[in-house]
JSON list of C-alpha atoms in Angstrom, two decimals:
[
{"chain": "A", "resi": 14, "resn": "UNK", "atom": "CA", "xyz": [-16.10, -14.27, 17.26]},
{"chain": "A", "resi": 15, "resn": "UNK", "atom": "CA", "xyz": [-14.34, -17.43, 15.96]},
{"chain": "A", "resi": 16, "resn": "UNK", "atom": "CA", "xyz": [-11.13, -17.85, 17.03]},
{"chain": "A", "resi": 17, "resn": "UNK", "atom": "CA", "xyz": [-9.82, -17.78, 13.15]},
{"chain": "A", "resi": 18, "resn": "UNK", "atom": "CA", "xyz": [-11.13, -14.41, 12.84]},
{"chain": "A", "resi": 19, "resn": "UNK", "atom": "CA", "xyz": [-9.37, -13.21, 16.03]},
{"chain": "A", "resi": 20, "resn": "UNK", "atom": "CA", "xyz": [-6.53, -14.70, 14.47]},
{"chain": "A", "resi": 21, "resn": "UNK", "atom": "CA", "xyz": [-6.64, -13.08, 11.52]},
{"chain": "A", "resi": 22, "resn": "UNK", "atom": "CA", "xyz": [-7.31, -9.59, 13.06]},
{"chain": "A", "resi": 23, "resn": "UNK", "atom": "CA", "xyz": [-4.56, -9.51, 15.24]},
{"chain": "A", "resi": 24, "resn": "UNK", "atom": "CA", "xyz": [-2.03, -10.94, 12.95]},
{"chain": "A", "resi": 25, "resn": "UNK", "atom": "CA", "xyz": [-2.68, -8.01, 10.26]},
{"chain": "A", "resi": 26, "resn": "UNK", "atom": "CA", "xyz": [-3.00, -5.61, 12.55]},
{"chain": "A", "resi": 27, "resn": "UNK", "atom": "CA", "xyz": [0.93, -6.76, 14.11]},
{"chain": "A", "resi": 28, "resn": "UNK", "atom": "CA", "xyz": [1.71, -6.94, 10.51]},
{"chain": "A", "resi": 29, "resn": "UNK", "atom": "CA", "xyz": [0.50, -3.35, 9.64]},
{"chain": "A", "resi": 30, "resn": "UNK", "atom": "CA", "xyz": [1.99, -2.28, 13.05]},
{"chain": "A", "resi": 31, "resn": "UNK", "atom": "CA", "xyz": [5.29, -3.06, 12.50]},
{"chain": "A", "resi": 32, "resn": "UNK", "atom": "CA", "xyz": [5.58, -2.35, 8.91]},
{"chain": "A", "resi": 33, "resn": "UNK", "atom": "CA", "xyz": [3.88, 1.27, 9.76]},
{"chain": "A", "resi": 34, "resn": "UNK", "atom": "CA", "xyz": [6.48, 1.68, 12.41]},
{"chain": "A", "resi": 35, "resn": "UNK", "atom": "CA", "xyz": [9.12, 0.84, 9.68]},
{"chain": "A", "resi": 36, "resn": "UNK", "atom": "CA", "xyz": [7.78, 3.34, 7.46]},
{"chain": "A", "resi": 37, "resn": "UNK", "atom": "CA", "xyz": [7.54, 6.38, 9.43]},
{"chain": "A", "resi": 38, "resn": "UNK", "atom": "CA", "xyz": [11.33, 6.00, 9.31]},
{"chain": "A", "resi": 39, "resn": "UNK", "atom": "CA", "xyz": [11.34, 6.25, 5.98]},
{"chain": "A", "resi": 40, "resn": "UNK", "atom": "CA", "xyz": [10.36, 10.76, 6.40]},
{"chain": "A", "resi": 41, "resn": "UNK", "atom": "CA", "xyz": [14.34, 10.73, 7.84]},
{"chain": "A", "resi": 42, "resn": "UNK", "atom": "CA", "xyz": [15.54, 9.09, 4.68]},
{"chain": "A", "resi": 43, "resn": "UNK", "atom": "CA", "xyz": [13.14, 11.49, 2.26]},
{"chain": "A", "resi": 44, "resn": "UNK", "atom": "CA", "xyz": [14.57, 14.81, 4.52]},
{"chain": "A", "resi": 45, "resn": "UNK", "atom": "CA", "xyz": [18.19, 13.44, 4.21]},
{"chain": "A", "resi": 46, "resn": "UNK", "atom": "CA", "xyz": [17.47, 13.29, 0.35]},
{"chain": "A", "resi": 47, "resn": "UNK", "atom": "CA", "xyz": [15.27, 16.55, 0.17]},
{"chain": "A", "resi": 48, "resn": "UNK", "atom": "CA", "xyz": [18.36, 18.09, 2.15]},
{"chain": "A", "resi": 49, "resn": "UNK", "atom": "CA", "xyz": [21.26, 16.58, -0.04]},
{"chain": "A", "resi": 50, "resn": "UNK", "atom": "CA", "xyz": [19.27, 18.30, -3.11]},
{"chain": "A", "resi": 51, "resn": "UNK", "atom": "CA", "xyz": [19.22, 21.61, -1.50]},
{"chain": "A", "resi": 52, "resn": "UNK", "atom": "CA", "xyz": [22.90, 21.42, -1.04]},
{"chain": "A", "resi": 53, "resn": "UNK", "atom": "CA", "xyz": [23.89, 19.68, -4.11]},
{"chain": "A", "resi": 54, "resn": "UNK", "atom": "CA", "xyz": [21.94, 22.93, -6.01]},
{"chain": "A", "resi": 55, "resn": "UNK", "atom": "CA", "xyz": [23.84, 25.25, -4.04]},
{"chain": "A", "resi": 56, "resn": "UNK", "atom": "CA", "xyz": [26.86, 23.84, -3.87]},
{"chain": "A", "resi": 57, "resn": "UNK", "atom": "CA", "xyz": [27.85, 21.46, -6.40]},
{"chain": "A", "resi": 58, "resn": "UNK", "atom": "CA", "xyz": [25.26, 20.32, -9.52]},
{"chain": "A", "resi": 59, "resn": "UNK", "atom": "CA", "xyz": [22.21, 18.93, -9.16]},
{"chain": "A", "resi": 60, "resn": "UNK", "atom": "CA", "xyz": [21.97, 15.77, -8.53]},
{"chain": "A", "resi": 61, "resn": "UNK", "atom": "CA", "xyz": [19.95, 13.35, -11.36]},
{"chain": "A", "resi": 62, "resn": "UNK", "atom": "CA", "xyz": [18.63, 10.98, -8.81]},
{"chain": "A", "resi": 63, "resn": "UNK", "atom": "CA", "xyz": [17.22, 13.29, -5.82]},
{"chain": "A", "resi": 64, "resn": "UNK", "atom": "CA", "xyz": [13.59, 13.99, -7.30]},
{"chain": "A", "resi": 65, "resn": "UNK", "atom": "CA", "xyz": [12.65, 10.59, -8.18]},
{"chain": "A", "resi": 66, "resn": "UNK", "atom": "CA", "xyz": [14.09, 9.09, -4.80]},
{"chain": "A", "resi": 67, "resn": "UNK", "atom": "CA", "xyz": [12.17, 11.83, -3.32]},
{"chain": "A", "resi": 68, "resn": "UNK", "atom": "CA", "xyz": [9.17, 10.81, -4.79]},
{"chain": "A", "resi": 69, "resn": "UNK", "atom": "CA", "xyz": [9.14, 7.41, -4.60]},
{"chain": "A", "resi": 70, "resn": "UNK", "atom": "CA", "xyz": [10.35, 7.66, -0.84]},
{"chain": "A", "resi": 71, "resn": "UNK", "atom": "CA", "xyz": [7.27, 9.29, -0.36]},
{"chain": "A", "resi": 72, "resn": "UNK", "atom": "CA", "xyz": [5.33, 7.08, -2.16]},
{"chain": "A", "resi": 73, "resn": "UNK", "atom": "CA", "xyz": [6.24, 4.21, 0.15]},
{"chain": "A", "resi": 74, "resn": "UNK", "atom": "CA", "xyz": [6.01, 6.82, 3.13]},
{"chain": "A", "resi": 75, "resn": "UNK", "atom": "CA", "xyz": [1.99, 7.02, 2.50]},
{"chain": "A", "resi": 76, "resn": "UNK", "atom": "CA", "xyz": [1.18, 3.63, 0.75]},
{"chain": "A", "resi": 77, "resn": "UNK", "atom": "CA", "xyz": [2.50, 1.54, 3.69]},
{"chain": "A", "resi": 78, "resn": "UNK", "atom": "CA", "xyz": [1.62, 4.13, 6.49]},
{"chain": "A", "resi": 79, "resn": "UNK", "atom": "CA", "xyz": [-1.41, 3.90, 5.35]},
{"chain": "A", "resi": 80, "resn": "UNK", "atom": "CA", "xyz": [-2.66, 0.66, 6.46]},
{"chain": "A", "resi": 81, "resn": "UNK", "atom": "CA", "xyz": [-1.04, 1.33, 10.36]},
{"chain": "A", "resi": 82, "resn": "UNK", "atom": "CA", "xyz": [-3.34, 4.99, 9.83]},
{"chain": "A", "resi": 83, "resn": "UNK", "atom": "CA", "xyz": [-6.56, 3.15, 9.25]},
{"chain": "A", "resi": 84, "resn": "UNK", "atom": "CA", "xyz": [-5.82, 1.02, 12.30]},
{"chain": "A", "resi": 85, "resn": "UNK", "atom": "CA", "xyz": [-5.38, 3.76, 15.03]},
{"chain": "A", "resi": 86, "resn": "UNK", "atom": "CA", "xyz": [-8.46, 5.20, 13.05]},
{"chain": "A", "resi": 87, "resn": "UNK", "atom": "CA", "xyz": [-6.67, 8.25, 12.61]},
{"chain": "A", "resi": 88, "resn": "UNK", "atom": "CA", "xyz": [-8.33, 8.80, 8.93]},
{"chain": "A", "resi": 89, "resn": "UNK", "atom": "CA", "xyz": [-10.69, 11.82, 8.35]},
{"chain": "A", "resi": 90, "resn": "UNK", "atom": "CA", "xyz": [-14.02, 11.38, 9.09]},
{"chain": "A", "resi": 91, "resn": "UNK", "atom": "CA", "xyz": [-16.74, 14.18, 8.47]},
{"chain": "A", "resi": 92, "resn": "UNK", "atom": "CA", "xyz": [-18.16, 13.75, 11.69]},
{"chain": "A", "resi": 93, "resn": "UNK", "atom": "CA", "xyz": [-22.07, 16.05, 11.92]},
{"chain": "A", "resi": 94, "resn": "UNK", "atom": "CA", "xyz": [-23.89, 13.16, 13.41]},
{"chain": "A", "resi": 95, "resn": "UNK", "atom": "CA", "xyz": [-20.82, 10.42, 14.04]},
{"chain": "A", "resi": 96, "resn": "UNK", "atom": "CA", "xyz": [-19.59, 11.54, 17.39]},
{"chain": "A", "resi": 97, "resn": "UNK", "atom": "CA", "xyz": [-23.23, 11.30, 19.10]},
{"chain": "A", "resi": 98, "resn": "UNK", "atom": "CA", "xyz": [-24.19, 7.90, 17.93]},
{"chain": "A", "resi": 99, "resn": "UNK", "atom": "CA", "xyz": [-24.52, 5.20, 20.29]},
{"chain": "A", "resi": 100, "resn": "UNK", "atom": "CA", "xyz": [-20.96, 2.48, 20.21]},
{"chain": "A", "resi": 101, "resn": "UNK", "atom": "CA", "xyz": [-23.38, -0.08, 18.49]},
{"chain": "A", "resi": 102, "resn": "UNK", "atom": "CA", "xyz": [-24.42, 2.79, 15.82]},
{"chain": "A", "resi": 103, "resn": "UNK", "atom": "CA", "xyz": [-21.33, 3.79, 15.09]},
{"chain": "A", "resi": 104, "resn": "UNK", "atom": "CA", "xyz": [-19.73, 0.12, 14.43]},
{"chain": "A", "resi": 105, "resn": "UNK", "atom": "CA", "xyz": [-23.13, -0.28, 12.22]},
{"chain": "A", "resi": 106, "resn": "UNK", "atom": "CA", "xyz": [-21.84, 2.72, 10.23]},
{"chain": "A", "resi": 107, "resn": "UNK", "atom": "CA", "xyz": [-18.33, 1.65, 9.72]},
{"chain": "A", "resi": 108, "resn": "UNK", "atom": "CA", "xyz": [-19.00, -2.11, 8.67]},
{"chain": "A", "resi": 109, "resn": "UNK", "atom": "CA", "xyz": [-21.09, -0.40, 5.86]},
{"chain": "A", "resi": 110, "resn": "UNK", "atom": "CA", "xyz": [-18.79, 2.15, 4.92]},
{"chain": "A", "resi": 111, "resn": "UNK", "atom": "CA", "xyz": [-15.75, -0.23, 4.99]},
{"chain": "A", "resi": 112, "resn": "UNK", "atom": "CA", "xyz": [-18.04, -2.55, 2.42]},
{"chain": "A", "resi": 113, "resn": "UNK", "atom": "CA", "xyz": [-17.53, 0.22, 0.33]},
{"chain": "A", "resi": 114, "resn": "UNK", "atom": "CA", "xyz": [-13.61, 1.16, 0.91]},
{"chain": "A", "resi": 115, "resn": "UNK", "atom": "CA", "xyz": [-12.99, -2.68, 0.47]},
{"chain": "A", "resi": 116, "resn": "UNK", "atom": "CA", "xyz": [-14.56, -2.43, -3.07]},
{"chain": "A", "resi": 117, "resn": "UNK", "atom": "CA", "xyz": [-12.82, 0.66, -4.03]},
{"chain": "A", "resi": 118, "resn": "UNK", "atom": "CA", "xyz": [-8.98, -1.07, -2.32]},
{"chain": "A", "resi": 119, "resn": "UNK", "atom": "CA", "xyz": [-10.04, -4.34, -4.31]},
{"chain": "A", "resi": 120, "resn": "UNK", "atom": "CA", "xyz": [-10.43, -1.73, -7.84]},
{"chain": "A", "resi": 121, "resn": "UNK", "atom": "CA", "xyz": [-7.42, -0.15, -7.20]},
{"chain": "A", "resi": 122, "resn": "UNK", "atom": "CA", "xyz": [-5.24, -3.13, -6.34]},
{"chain": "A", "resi": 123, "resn": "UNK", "atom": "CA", "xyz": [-6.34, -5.09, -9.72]},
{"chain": "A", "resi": 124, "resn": "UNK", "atom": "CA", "xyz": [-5.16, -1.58, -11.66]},
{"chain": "A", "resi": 125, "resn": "UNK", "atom": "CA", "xyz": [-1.90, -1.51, -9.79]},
{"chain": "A", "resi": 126, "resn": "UNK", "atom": "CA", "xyz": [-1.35, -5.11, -10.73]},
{"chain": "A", "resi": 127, "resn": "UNK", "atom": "CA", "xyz": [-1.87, -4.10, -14.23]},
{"chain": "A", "resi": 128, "resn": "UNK", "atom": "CA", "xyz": [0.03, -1.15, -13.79]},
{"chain": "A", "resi": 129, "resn": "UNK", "atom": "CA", "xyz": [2.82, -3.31, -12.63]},
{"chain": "A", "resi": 130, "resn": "UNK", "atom": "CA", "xyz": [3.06, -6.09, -14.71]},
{"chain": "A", "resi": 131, "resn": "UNK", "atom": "CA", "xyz": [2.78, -3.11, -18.02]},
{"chain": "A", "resi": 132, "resn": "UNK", "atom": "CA", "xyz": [6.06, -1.92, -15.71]},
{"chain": "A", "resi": 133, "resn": "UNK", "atom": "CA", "xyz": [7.84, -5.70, -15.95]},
{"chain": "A", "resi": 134, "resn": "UNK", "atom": "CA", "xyz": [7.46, -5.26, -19.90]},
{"chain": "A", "resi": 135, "resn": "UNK", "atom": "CA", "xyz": [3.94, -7.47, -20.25]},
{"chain": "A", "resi": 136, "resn": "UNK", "atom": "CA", "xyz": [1.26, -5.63, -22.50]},
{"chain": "A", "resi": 137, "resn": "UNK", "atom": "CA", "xyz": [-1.96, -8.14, -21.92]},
{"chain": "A", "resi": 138, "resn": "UNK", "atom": "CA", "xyz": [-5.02, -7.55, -20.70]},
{"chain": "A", "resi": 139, "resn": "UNK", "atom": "CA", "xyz": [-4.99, -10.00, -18.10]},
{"chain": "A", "resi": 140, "resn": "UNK", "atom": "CA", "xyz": [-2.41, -9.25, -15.64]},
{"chain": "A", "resi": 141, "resn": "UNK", "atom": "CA", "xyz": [-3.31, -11.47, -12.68]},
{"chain": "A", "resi": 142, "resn": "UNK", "atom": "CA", "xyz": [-2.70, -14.29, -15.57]},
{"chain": "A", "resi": 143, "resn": "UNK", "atom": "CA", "xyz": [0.80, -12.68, -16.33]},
{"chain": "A", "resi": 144, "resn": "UNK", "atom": "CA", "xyz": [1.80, -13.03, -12.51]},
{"chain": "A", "resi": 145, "resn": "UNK", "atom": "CA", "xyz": [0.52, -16.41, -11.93]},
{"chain": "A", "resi": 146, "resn": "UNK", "atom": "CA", "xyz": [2.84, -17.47, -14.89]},
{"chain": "A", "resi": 147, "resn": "UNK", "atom": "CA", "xyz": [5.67, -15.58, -13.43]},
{"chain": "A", "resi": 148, "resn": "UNK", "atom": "CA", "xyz": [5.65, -16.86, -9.73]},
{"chain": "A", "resi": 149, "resn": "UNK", "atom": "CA", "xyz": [5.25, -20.18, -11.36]},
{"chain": "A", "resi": 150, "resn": "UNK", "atom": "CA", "xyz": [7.94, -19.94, -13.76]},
{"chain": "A", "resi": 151, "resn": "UNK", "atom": "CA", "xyz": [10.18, -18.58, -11.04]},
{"chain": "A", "resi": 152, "resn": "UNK", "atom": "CA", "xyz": [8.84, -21.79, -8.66]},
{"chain": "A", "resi": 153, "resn": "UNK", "atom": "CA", "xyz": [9.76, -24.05, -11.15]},
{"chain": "A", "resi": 154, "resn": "UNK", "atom": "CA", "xyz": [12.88, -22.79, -13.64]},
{"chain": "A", "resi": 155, "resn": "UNK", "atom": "CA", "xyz": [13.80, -20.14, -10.67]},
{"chain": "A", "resi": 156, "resn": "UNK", "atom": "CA", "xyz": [15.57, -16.97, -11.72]},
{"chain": "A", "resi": 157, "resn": "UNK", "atom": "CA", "xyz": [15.91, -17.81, -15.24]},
{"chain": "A", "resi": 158, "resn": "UNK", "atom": "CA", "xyz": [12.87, -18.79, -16.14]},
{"chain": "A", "resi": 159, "resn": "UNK", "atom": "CA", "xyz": [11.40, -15.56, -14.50]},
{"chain": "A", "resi": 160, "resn": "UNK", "atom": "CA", "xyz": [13.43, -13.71, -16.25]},
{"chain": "A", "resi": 161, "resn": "UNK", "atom": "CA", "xyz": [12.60, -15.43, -19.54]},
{"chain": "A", "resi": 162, "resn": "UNK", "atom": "CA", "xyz": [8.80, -14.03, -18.78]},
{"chain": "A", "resi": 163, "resn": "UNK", "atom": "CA", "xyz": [10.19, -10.25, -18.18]},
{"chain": "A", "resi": 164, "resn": "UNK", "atom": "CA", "xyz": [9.76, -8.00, -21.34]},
{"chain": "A", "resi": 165, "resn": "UNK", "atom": "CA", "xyz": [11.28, -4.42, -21.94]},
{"chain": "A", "resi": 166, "resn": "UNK", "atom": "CA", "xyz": [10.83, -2.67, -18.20]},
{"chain": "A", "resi": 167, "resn": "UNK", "atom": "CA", "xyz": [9.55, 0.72, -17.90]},
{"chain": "A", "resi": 168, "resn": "UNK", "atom": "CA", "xyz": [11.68, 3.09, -17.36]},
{"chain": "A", "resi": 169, "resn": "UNK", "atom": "CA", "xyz": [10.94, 6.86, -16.08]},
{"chain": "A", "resi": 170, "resn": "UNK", "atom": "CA", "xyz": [10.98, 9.35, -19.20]},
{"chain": "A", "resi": 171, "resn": "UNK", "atom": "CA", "xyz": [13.85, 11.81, -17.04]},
{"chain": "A", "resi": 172, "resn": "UNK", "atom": "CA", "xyz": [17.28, 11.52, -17.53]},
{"chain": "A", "resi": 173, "resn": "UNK", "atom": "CA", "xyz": [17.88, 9.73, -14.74]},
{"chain": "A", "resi": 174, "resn": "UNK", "atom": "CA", "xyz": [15.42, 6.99, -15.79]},
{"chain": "A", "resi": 175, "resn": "UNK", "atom": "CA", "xyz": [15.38, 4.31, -13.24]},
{"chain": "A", "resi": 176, "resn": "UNK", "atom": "CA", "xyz": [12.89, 1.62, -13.22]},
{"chain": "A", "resi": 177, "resn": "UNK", "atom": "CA", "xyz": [9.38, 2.45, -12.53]},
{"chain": "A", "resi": 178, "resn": "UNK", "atom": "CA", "xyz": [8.35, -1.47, -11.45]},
{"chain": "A", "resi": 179, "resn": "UNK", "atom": "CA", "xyz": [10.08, -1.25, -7.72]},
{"chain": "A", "resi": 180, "resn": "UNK", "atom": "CA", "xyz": [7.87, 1.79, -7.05]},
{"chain": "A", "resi": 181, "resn": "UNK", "atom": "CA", "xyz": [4.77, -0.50, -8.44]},
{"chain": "A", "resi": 182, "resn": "UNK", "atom": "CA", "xyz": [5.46, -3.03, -6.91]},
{"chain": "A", "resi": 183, "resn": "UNK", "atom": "CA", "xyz": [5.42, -1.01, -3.87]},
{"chain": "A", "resi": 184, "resn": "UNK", "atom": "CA", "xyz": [2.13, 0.70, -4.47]},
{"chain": "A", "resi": 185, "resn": "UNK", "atom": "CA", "xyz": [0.51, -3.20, -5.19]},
{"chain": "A", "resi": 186, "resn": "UNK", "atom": "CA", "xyz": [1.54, -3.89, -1.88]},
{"chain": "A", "resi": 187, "resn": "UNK", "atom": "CA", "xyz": [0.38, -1.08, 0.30]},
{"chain": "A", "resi": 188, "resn": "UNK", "atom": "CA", "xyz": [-2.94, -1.01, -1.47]},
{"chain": "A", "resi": 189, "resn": "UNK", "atom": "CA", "xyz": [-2.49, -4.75, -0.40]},
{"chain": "A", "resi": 190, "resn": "UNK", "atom": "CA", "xyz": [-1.82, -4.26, 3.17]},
{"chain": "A", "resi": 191, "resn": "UNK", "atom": "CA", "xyz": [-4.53, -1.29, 3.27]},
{"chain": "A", "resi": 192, "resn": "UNK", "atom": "CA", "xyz": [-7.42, -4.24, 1.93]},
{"chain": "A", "resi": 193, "resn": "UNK", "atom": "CA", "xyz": [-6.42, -6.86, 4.46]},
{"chain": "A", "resi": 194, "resn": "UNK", "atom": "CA", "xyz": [-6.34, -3.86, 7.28]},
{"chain": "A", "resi": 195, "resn": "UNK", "atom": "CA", "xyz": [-10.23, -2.57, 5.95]},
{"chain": "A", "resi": 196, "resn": "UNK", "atom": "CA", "xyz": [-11.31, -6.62, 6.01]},
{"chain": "A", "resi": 197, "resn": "UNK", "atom": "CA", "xyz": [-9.80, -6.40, 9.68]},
{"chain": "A", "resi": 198, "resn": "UNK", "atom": "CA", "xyz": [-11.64, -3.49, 10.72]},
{"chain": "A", "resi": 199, "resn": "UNK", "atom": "CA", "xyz": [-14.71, -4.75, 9.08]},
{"chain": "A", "resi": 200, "resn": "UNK", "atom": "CA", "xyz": [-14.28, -7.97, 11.76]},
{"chain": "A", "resi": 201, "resn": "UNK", "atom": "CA", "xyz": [-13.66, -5.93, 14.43]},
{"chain": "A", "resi": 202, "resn": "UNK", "atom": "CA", "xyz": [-16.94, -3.54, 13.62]},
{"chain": "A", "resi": 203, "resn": "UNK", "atom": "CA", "xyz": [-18.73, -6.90, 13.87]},
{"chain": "A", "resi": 204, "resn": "UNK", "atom": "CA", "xyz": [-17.51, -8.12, 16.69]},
{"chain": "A", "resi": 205, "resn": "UNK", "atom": "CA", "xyz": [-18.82, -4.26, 18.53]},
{"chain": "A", "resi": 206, "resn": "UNK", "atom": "CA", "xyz": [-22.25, -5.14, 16.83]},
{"chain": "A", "resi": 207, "resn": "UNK", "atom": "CA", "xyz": [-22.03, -8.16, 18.56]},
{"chain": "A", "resi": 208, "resn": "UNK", "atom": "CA", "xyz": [-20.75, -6.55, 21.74]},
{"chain": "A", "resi": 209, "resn": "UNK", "atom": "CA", "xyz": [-17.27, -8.42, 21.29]},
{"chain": "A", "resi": 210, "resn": "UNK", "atom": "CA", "xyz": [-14.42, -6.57, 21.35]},
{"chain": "A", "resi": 211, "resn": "UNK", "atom": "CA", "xyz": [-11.72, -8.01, 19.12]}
]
């Protein structure tokens, strides 16, 4: 395999190591905040802010374990016929399937973008325009300018009602992470056709 594609491999898959590492940390923080509910609702009132920092804790829990999880292979597989194929077979199998997974990552990445920018207050159709504006307004004019592009943000409808675009923003960039780890894995199920290891 071309060293560029080794390269690439290895540098997403330190990338999705460590920041898979980082967020299997993140189930102390959701039990610390799962716990201080349960007490607050015995003891005191309940707190506002516990169920959405619960949920979006585990949001970020999944989205950017996710990636580190396809990596170790660790996904489920319906395996009738899988666990008898030949090495070669089997990469066959999962460069075609990946084909597939990349699609459906590269669908649900363009509708979390949308999702997002809909969060930062911009109601176009074309939200890969909207960020291309922002970054560049933010480039050029910095902070101000950025902000000049921001419209009314989302909020949540409970009566805590944080902002919803962190969490989105979040979610863009798992589903991110989990593409370039699928592209990675589709490399490396080449290389086995081949009979490289990568």
């Amino acid at each position: 395999m071309p060293k560029l594609i080794c390269a690439f491999v290895h540098g997403v898959d330190a990338m999705n190591r460590f920041i898979g590492r980082i967020a299997m940390y993140l189930i102390f923080v959701l039990v610390g905040v799962l716990l201080w509910s349960s007490i607050s609702k015995t003891v005191f009132l309940p707190s506002l802010w516990t169920l959405e920092t619960a949920q979006f804790v585990m949001v970020g829990y999944y989205i950017l374990g996710g990636p580190y999880s396809i990596q170790l292979g660790s996904n489920v597989r319906m395996d009738l016929f899988y666990g008898g194929w030949s090495p070669k077979t089997k990469a066959w199998v999962d460069a075609f399937t990946v084909l597939f997974l990349m699609f459906y990552l590269g669908v649900l990445l363009y509708g979390a973008l949308g999702s997002l920018a809909y969060a930062m207050g911009y109601f176009g159709v074309q939200p890969l325009e909207y960020f291309a504006e922002f970054f560049g307004a933010l480039m050029t004019g910095g902070f101000e300018a950025a902000g000049a592009k921001l419209g009314y943000l989302e909020r949540s409808s409970t009566a805590w009602r944080p902002f919803l675009w962190p969490v989105k923003l979040l979610l863009a960039f798992g589903i991110l992470l989990m593409l370039l780890q699928t592209l990675a894995e589709f490399f490396r199920d080449l290389g086995r056709i081949r009979g490289v290891e990568i």
